[in-house]
Short mmCIF file of C-alpha atoms and ligand atoms in Angstrom, two decimals:
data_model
loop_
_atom_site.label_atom_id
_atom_site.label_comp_id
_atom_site.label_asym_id
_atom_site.label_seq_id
_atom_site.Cartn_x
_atom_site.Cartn_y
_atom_site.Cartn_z
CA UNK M 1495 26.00 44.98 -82.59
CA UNK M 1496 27.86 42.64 -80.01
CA UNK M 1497 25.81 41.74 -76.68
CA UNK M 1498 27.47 42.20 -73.85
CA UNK M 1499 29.33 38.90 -73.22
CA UNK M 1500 30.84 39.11 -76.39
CA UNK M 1501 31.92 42.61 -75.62
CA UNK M 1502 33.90 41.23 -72.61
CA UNK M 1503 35.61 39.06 -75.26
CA UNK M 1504 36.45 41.25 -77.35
CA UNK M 1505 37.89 43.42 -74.34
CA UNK M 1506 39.80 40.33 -73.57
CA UNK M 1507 41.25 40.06 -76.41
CA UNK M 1508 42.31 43.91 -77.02
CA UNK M 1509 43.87 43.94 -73.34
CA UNK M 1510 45.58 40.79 -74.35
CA UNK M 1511 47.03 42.48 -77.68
CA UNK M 1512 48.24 45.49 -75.38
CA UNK M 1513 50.37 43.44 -73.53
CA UNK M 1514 51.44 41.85 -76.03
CA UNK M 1515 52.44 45.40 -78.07
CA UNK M 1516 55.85 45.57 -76.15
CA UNK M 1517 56.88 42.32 -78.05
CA UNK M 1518 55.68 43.77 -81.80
CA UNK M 1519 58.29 46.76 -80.85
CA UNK M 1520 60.83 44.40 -79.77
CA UNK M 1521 60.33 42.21 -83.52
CA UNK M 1522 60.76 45.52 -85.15
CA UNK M 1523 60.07 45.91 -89.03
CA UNK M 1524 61.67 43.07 -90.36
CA UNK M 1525 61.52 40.74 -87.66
CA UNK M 1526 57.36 41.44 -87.83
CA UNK M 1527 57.72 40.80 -91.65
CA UNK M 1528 59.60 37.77 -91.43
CA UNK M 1529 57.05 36.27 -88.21
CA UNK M 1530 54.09 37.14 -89.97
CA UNK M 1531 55.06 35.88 -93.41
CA UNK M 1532 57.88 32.93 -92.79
CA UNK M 1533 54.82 30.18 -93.09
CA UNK M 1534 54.07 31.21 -96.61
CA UNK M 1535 55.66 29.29 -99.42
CA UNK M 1536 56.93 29.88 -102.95
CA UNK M 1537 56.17 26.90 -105.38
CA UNK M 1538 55.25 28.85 -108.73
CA UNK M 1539 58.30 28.66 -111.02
CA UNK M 1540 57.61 32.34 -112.81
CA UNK M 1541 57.83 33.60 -108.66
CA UNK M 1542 61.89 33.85 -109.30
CA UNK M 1543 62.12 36.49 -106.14
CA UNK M 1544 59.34 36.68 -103.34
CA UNK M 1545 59.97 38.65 -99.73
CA UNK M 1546 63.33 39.95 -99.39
CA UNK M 1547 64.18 42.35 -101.96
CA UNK M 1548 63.50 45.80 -103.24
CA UNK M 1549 61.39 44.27 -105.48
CA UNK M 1550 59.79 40.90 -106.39
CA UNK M 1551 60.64 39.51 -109.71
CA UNK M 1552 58.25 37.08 -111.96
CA UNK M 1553 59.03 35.53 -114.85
CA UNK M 1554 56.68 36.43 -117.93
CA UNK M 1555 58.50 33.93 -120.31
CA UNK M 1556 61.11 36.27 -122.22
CA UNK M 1557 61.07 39.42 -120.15
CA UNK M 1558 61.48 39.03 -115.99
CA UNK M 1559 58.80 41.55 -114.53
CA UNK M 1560 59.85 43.45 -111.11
CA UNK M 1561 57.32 44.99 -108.70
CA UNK M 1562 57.38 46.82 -105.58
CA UNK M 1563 54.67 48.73 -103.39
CA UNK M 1564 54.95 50.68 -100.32
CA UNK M 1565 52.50 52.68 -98.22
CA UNK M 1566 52.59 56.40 -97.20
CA UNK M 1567 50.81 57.84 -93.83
CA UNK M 1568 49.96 61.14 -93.07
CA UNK M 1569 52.29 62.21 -90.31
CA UNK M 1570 54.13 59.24 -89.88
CA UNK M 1571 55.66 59.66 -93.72
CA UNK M 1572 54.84 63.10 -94.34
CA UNK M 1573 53.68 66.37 -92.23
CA UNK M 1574 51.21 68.95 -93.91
CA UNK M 1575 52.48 71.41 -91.90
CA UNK M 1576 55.36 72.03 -94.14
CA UNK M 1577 55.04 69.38 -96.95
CA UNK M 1578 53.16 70.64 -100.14
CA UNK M 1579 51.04 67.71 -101.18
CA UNK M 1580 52.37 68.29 -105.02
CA UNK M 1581 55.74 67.12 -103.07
CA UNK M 1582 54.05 64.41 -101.43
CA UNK M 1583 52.58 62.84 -104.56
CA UNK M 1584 56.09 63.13 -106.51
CA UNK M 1585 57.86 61.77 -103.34
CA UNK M 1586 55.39 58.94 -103.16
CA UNK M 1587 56.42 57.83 -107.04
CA UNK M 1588 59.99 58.53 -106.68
CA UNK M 1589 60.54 56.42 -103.32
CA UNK M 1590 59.00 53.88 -104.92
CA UNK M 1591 60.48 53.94 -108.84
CA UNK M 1592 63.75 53.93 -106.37
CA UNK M 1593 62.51 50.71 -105.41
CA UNK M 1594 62.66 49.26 -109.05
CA UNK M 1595 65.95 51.02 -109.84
CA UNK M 1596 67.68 49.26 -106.92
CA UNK M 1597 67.22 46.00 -109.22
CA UNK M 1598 68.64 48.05 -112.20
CA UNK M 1599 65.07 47.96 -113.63
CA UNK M 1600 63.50 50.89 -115.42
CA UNK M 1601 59.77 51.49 -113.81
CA UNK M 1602 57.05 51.15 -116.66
CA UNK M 1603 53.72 51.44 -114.87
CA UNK M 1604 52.40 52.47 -111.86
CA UNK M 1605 48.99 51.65 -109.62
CA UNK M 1606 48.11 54.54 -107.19
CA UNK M 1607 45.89 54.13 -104.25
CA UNK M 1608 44.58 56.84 -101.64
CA UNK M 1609 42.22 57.01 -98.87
CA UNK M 1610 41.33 60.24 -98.02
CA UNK M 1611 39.61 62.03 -94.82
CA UNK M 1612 36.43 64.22 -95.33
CA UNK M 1613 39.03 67.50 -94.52
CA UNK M 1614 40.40 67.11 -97.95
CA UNK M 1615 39.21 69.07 -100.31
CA UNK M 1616 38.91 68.71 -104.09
CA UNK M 1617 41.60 71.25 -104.85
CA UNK M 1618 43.87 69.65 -102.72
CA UNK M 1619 43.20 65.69 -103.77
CA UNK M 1620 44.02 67.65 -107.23
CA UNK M 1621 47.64 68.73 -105.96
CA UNK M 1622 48.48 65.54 -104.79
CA UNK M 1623 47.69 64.31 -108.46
CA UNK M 1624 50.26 67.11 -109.97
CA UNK M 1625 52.65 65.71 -108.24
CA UNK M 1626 52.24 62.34 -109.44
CA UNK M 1627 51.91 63.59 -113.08
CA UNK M 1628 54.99 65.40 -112.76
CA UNK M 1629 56.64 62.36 -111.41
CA UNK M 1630 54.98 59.67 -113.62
CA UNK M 1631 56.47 62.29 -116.65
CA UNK M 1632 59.54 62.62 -115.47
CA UNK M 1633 60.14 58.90 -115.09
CA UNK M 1634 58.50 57.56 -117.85
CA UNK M 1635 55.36 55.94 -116.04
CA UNK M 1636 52.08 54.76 -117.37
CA UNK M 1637 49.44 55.00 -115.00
CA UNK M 1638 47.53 52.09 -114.94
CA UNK M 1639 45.26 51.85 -112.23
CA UNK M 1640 44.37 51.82 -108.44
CA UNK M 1641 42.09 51.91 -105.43
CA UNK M 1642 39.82 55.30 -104.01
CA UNK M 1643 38.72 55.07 -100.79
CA UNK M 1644 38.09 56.86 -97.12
CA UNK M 1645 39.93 57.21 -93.96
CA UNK M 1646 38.86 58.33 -90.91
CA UNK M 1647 41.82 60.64 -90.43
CA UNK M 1648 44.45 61.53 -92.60
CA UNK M 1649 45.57 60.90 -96.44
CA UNK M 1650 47.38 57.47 -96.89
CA UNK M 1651 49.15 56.52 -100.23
CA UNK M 1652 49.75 52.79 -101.34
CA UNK M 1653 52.00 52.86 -104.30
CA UNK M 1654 52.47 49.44 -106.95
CA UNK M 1655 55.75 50.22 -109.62
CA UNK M 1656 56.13 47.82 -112.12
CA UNK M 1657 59.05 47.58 -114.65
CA UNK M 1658 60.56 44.80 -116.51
CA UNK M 1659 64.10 43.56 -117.99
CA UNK M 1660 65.80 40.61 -119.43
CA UNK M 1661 67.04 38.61 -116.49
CA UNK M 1662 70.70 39.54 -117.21
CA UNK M 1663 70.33 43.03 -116.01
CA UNK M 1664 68.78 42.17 -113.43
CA UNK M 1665 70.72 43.11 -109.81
CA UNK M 1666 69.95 41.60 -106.34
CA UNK M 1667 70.82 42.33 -102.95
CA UNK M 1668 72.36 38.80 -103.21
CA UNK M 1669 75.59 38.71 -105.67
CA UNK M 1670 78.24 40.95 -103.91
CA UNK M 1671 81.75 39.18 -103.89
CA UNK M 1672 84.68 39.22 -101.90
CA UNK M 1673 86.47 42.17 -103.43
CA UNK M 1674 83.77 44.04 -105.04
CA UNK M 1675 84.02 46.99 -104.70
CA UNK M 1676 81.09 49.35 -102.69
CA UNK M 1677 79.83 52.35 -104.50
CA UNK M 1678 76.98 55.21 -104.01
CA UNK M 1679 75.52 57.62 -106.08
CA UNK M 1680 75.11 61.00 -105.09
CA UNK M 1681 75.44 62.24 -101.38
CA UNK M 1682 73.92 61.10 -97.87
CA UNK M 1683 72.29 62.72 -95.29
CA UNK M 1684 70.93 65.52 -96.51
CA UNK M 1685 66.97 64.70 -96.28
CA UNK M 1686 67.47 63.79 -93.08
CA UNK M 1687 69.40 67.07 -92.29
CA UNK M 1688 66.42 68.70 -94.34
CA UNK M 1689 64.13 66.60 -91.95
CA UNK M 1690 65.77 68.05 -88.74
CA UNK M 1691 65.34 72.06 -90.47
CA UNK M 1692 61.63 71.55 -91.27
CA UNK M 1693 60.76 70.38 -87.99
CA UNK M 1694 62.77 72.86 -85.87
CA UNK M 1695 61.09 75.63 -88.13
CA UNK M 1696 57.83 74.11 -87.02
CA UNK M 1697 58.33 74.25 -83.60
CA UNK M 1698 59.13 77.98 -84.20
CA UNK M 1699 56.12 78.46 -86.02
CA UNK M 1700 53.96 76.94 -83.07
CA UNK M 1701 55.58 78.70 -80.36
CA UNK M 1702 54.86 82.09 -82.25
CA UNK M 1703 52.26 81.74 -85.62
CA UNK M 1704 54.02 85.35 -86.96
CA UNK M 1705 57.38 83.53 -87.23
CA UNK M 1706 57.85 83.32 -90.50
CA UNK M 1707 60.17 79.55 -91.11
CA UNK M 1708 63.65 80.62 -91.90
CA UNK M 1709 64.71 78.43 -94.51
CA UNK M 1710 67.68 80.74 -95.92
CA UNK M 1711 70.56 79.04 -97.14
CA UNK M 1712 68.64 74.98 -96.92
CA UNK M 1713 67.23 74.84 -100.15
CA UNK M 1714 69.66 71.77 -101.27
CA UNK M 1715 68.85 69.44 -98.02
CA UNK M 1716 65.35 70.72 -97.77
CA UNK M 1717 64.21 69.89 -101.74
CA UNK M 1718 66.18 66.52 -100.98
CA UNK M 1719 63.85 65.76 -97.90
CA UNK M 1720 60.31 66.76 -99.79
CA UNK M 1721 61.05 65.88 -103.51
CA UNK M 1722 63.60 63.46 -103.47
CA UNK M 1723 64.55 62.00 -106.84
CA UNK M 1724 64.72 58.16 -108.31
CA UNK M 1725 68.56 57.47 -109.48
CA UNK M 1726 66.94 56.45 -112.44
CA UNK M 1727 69.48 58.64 -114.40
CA UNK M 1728 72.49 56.06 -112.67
CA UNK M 1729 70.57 53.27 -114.23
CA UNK M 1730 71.16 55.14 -117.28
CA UNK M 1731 74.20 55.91 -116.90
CA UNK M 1732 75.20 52.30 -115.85
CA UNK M 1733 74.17 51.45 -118.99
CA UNK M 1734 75.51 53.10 -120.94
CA UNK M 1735 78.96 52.47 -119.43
CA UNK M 1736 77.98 49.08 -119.53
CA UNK M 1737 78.17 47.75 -115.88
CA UNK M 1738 76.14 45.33 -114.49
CA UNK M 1739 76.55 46.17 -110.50
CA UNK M 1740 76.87 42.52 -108.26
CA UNK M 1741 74.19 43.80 -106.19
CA UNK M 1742 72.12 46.43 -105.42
CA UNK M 1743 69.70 48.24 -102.84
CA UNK M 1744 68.61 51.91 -102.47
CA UNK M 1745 69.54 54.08 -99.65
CA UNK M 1746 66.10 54.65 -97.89
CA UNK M 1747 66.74 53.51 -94.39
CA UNK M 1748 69.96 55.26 -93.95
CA UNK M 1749 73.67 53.69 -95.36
CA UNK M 1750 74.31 51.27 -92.44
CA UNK M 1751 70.96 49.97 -92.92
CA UNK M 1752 71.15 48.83 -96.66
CA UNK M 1753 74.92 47.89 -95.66
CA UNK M 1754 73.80 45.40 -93.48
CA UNK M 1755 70.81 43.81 -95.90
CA UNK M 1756 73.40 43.90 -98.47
CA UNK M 1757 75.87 41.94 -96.67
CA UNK M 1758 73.33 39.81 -94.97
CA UNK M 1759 72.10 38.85 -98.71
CA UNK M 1760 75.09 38.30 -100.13
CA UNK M 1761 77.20 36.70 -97.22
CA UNK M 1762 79.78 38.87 -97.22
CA UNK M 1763 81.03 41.55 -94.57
CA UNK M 1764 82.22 45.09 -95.60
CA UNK M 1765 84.88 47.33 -94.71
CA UNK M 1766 83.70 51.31 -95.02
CA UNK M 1767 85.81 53.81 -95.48
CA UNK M 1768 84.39 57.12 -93.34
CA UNK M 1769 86.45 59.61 -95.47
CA UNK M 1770 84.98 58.64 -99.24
CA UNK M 1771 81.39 58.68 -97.55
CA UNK M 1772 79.90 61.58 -99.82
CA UNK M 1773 78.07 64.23 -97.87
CA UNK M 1774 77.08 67.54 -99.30
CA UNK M 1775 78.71 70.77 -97.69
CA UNK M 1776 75.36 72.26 -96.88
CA UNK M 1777 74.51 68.79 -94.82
CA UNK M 1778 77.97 68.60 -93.29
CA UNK M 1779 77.23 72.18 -91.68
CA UNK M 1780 73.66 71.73 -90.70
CA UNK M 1781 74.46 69.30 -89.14
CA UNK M 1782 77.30 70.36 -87.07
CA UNK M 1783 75.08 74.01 -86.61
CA UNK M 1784 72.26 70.70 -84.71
CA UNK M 1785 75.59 69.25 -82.79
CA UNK M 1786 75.76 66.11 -84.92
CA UNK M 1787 78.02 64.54 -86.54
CA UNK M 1788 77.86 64.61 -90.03
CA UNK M 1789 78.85 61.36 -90.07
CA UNK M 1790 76.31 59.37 -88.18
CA UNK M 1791 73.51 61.58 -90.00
CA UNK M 1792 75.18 59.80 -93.51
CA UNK M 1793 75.34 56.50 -92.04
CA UNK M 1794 71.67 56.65 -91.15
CA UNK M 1795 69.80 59.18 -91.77
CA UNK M 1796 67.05 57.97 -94.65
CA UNK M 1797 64.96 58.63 -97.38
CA UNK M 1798 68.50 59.59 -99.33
CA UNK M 1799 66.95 57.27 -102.25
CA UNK M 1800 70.70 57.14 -103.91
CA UNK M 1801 71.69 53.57 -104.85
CA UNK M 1802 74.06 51.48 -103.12
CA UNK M 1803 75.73 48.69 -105.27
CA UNK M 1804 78.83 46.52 -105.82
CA UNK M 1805 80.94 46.06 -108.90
CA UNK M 1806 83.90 43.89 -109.22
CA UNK M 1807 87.32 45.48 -109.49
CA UNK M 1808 87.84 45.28 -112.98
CA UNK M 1809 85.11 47.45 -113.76
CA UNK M 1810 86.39 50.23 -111.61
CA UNK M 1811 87.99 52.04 -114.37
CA UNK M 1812 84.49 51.93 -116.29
CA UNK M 1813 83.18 54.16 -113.58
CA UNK M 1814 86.42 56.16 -112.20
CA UNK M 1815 85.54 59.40 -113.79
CA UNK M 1816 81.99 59.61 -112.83
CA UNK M 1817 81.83 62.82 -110.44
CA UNK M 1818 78.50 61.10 -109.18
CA UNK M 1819 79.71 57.89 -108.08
CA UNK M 1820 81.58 57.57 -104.84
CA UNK M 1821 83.64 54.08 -104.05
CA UNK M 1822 83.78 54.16 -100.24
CA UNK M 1823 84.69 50.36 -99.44
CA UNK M 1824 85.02 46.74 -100.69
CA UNK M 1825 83.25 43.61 -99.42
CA UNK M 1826 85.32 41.21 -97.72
CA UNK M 1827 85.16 37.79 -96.00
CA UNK M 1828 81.83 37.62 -93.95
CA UNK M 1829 83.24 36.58 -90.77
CA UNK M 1830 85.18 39.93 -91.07
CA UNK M 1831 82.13 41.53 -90.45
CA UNK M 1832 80.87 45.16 -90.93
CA UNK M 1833 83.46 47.44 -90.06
CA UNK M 1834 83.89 51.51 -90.43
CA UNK M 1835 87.71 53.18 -90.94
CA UNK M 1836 87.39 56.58 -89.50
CA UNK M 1837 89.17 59.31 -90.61
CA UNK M 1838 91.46 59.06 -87.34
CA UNK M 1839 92.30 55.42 -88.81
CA UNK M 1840 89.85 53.46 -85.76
CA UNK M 1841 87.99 50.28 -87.07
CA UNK M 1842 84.53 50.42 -85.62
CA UNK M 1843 81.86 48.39 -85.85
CA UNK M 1844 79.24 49.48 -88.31
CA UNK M 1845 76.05 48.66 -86.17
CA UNK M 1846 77.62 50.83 -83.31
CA UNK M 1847 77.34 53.74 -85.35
CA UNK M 1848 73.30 53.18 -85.23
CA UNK M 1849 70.91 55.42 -83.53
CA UNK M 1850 68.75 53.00 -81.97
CA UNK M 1851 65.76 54.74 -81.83
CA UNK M 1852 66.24 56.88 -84.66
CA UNK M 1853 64.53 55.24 -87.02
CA UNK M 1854 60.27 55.40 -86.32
CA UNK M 1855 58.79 51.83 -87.19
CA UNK M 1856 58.33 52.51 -90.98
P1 ADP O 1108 61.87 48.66 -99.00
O1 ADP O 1108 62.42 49.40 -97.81
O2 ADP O 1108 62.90 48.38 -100.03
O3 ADP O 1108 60.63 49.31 -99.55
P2 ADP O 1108 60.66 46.95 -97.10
O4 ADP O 1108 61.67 47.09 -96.02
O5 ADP O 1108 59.41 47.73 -97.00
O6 ADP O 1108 61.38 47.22 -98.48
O7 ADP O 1108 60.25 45.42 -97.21
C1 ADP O 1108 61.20 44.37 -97.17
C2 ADP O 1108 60.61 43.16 -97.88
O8 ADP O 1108 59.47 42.66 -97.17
C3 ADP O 1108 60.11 43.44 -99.29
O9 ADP O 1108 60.38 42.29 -100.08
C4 ADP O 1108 58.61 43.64 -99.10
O10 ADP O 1108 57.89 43.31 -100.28
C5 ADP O 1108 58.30 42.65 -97.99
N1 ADP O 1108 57.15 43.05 -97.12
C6 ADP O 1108 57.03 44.17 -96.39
N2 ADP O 1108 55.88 44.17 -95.67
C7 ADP O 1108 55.25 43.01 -95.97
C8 ADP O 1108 54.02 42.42 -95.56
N3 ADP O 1108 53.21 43.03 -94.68
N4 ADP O 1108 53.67 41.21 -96.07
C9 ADP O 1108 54.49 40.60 -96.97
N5 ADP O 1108 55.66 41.09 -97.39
C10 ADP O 1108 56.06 42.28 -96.91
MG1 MG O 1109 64.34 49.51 -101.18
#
């Protein structure tokens, strides 16, 4: 127990961190990353990639190792209200075997950790866990361990993916080129769209609890917000047409987003074609049906988890014919910067097409 002078310290010292909350907002996610970790140093020679990347890489002498981990919150990640938790556990492995794809890494293993509130039940811990098994079978992942603990409110899950590769397959966010070409898998937007559906639906619902959610005709952007799937199959398929992208990232933050890191990383600036940005028809009307333009929802809407990547040119006939692969730009000189062609032939800067606050601090 603290007496009471201490107490007054410790008041002190909250009050102080109040005022001081406006300037963690203004840091945002990365610039809180990079102030809290920029004093710690690398000096171990297997520690080949540290902060910075979708995963860390180590070297195990012979095969490079690649690891990432990320947390999900109840209600800040996911919403019980209309996610299944046999969706949340498969989401919580695929956003993060996403992670190991971006470095053109097959995931291996996997560590799970939850805390859990005293409103869960057994039955529904158990869901959670079908979800993972589904996920950990359908992506060929061993799991190998983790952490069990409480929470006062809410479920949190803290997920480790582990895969490893010989260092020549191994992508970056680092090695795009001037003239490499930009390419994404799949289409973008669409879990955001799904996003916007789910939630208006739940305002419906708690207006009036005999509305029943109208989900007719959403069952593509929908599935792609609550069980969004790891490109592992593009790994796969780069493979086996045998390219080795520049650099890679995964789409979770929304396209502009990863454009920028990507750019950032590999010090080069990008020109983005608006017309070859792949969006699904079912997005492209939901989101004109929510006044938005489709657009803006691909440039930044997240959790797409499609892959991003660069390839040089001459590998573009390699990867012409696949129907899932979209070339929508090419990397150019970095003082060019990041630029967007509309469809109306305007060059606009990529950052301007940003919803400021759109993102939550994730
Ligand atoms: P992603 O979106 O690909 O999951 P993040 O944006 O979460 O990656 O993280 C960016 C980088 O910062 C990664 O290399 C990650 O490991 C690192 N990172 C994030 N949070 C922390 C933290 N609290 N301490 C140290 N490193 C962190
Ligand atoms: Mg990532």
């Amino acid at each position: 127990m603290h007496n009471l002078k201490e107490m007054k310290e410790l008041r002190k010292y909250i009050m102080f961190e109040h005022k001081d909350k406006a300037h963690i907002n203004s840091l945002g996610e990365f610039g809180l990353i990079e102030h809290l970790t920029k004093s710690f140093t690398i000096t171990k020679k297997e520690t080949k990639q540290s902060i910075g990347d979708d995963a860390a890489i180590i070297d195990c002498g012979g095969k490079q190792q690649v690891i990432s981990t990320d947390m999900l919150i109840e209600n800040i990640h996911f919403d019980l209200m209309y996610a299944p938790l046999v969706h949340v556990g498969y989401k919580a492995i695929a956003s993060n075997v996403s992670d190991i794809c971006a470095m053109n890494v097959k995931a291996s293993q996997v560590l799970v950790s939850i805390a859990i509130s005293s409103k869960y039940s057994l039955q529904a811990v158990e869901e959670l866990y079908v979800g993972v098994r589904a996920a950990c079978e359908k992506y060929d992942l061993e799991l190998i361990g983790g952490d069990t603990s409480t929470s006062v409110t809410g479920l949190v899950i803290s997920i480790t993916v582990i895969g490893y590769a010989d260092e020549k397959y191994i992508v970056k966010r680092s090695g795009a080129k001037v003239g490499d070409l930009i390419c994404v898998s799949g289409d973008l937007g669409g879990a955001y769209m799904g996003l916007q559906v789910l939630e208006r639906e739940k305002q419906v619902f708690l207006e009036s609890k005999d509305m029943q959610p109208d989900l007719e005709g959403k069952d593509y952007i929908v599935g792609r917000q609550l069980r969004p799937e790891a490109r592992k199959d593009i790994i796969d398929l780069l493979e086996e047409l045998q390219v080795i992208p520049s650099s890679m990232i995964d789409i979770s933050d929304g396209l502009s987003s990863e454009l920028f890191h990507l750019s950032k990383n590999s010090n080069v600036g990008v020109k983005i074609y608006e017309d070859k940005v792949p969006i699904d028809q079912q997005t492209y009307d939901t989101a004109l049906e929510f006044n938005l333009s489709p657009t803006t929802c691909a440039m930044n809407g997240g959790e797409d988890y499609e892959l991003l990547f660069t390839i040089t040119q001459k590998d573009y006939d390699k990867i012409k014919n696949s129907m899932d692969l979209s070339v929508i730009g090419y990397c150019t000189d970095e003082h060019e910067g990041r630029e967007l062609i509309t469809k109306s032939g305007n060059v606009v800067p990529l950052e301007a097409q940003g919803w400021e606050n759109f993102k939550s601090f994730e």
